[in-house]
């Protein structure tokens, strides 16, 4: 099986770009914030407004992570 390579030059300067680690840490923080907010809740299963809030929050996690060189 041929191993592929990712071209991330549109996102980062190089494979050693320190922003890669910064983005990874930020995503981890946002992920755990989302998990901790919703992990013990079940109301989103029955209330469409609550589900919408959860989905909007999830979709918004990538805000601030987008990068333009």
Tab-separated table of C-alpha atoms in Angstrom:
chain	number	residue	atom	x	y	z
A	1	UNK	CA	0.000	0.000	0.000
A	2	UNK	CA	1.391	3.371	-1.033
A	3	UNK	CA	1.596	5.889	1.747
A	4	UNK	CA	0.185	9.319	0.943
A	5	UNK	CA	1.457	12.715	1.905
A	6	UNK	CA	-0.529	15.722	2.990
A	7	UNK	CA	0.151	19.097	1.447
A	8	UNK	CA	-0.587	21.645	4.168
A	9	UNK	CA	1.234	24.570	2.583
A	10	UNK	CA	-2.029	26.482	2.211
A	11	UNK	CA	-2.440	26.289	5.974
A	12	UNK	CA	1.055	26.414	7.429
A	13	UNK	CA	4.514	27.596	6.422
A	14	UNK	CA	6.167	24.200	6.911
A	15	UNK	CA	5.917	20.880	8.751
A	16	UNK	CA	7.659	22.579	11.676
A	17	UNK	CA	5.362	25.622	11.815
A	18	UNK	CA	4.667	26.295	15.525
A	19	UNK	CA	1.106	27.280	14.631
A	20	UNK	CA	0.326	23.596	14.027
A	21	UNK	CA	0.759	22.877	17.743
A	22	UNK	CA	-1.121	26.061	18.672
A	23	UNK	CA	-4.090	25.052	16.508
A	24	UNK	CA	-4.033	21.510	17.889
A	25	UNK	CA	-4.058	22.820	21.471
A	26	UNK	CA	-6.883	25.252	20.714
A	27	UNK	CA	-8.954	22.517	19.104
A	28	UNK	CA	-8.374	20.269	22.100
A	29	UNK	CA	-9.506	23.024	24.484
A	30	UNK	CA	-12.630	23.736	22.462
A	31	UNK	CA	-13.408	20.029	22.145
A	32	UNK	CA	-13.231	19.422	25.880
A	33	UNK	CA	-15.311	22.524	26.587
A	34	UNK	CA	-18.003	21.155	24.263
A	35	UNK	CA	-17.763	17.664	25.772
A	36	UNK	CA	-18.000	18.968	29.329
A	37	UNK	CA	-21.000	21.114	28.469
A	38	UNK	CA	-23.019	18.360	26.807
A	39	UNK	CA	-21.827	15.000	28.169
A	40	UNK	CA	-24.330	14.770	31.039
A	41	UNK	CA	-27.246	16.369	29.225
A	42	UNK	CA	-30.015	14.476	27.497
A	43	UNK	CA	-32.469	17.321	26.901
A	44	UNK	CA	-31.186	17.805	23.351
A	45	UNK	CA	-32.756	14.444	22.505
A	46	UNK	CA	-36.247	15.805	23.079
A	47	UNK	CA	-36.040	19.573	22.657
A	48	UNK	CA	-35.209	20.804	19.142
A	49	UNK	CA	-34.138	24.215	20.462
A	50	UNK	CA	-31.578	22.638	22.751
A	51	UNK	CA	-30.362	20.397	19.934
A	52	UNK	CA	-29.971	23.476	17.717
A	53	UNK	CA	-27.850	25.157	20.427
A	54	UNK	CA	-25.631	22.070	20.704
A	55	UNK	CA	-25.216	21.833	16.924
A	56	UNK	CA	-24.508	25.548	16.609
A	57	UNK	CA	-21.900	25.315	19.351
A	58	UNK	CA	-20.324	22.300	17.659
A	59	UNK	CA	-20.247	24.035	14.284
A	60	UNK	CA	-18.768	27.141	15.885
A	61	UNK	CA	-15.821	25.206	17.271
A	62	UNK	CA	-13.962	25.674	14.020
A	63	UNK	CA	-14.395	29.442	14.228
A	64	UNK	CA	-11.032	30.867	15.135
A	65	UNK	CA	-9.302	27.738	13.891
A	66	UNK	CA	-9.464	28.752	10.268
A	67	UNK	CA	-6.152	30.030	9.122
A	68	UNK	CA	-5.181	32.221	6.276
A	69	UNK	CA	-1.489	32.492	5.538
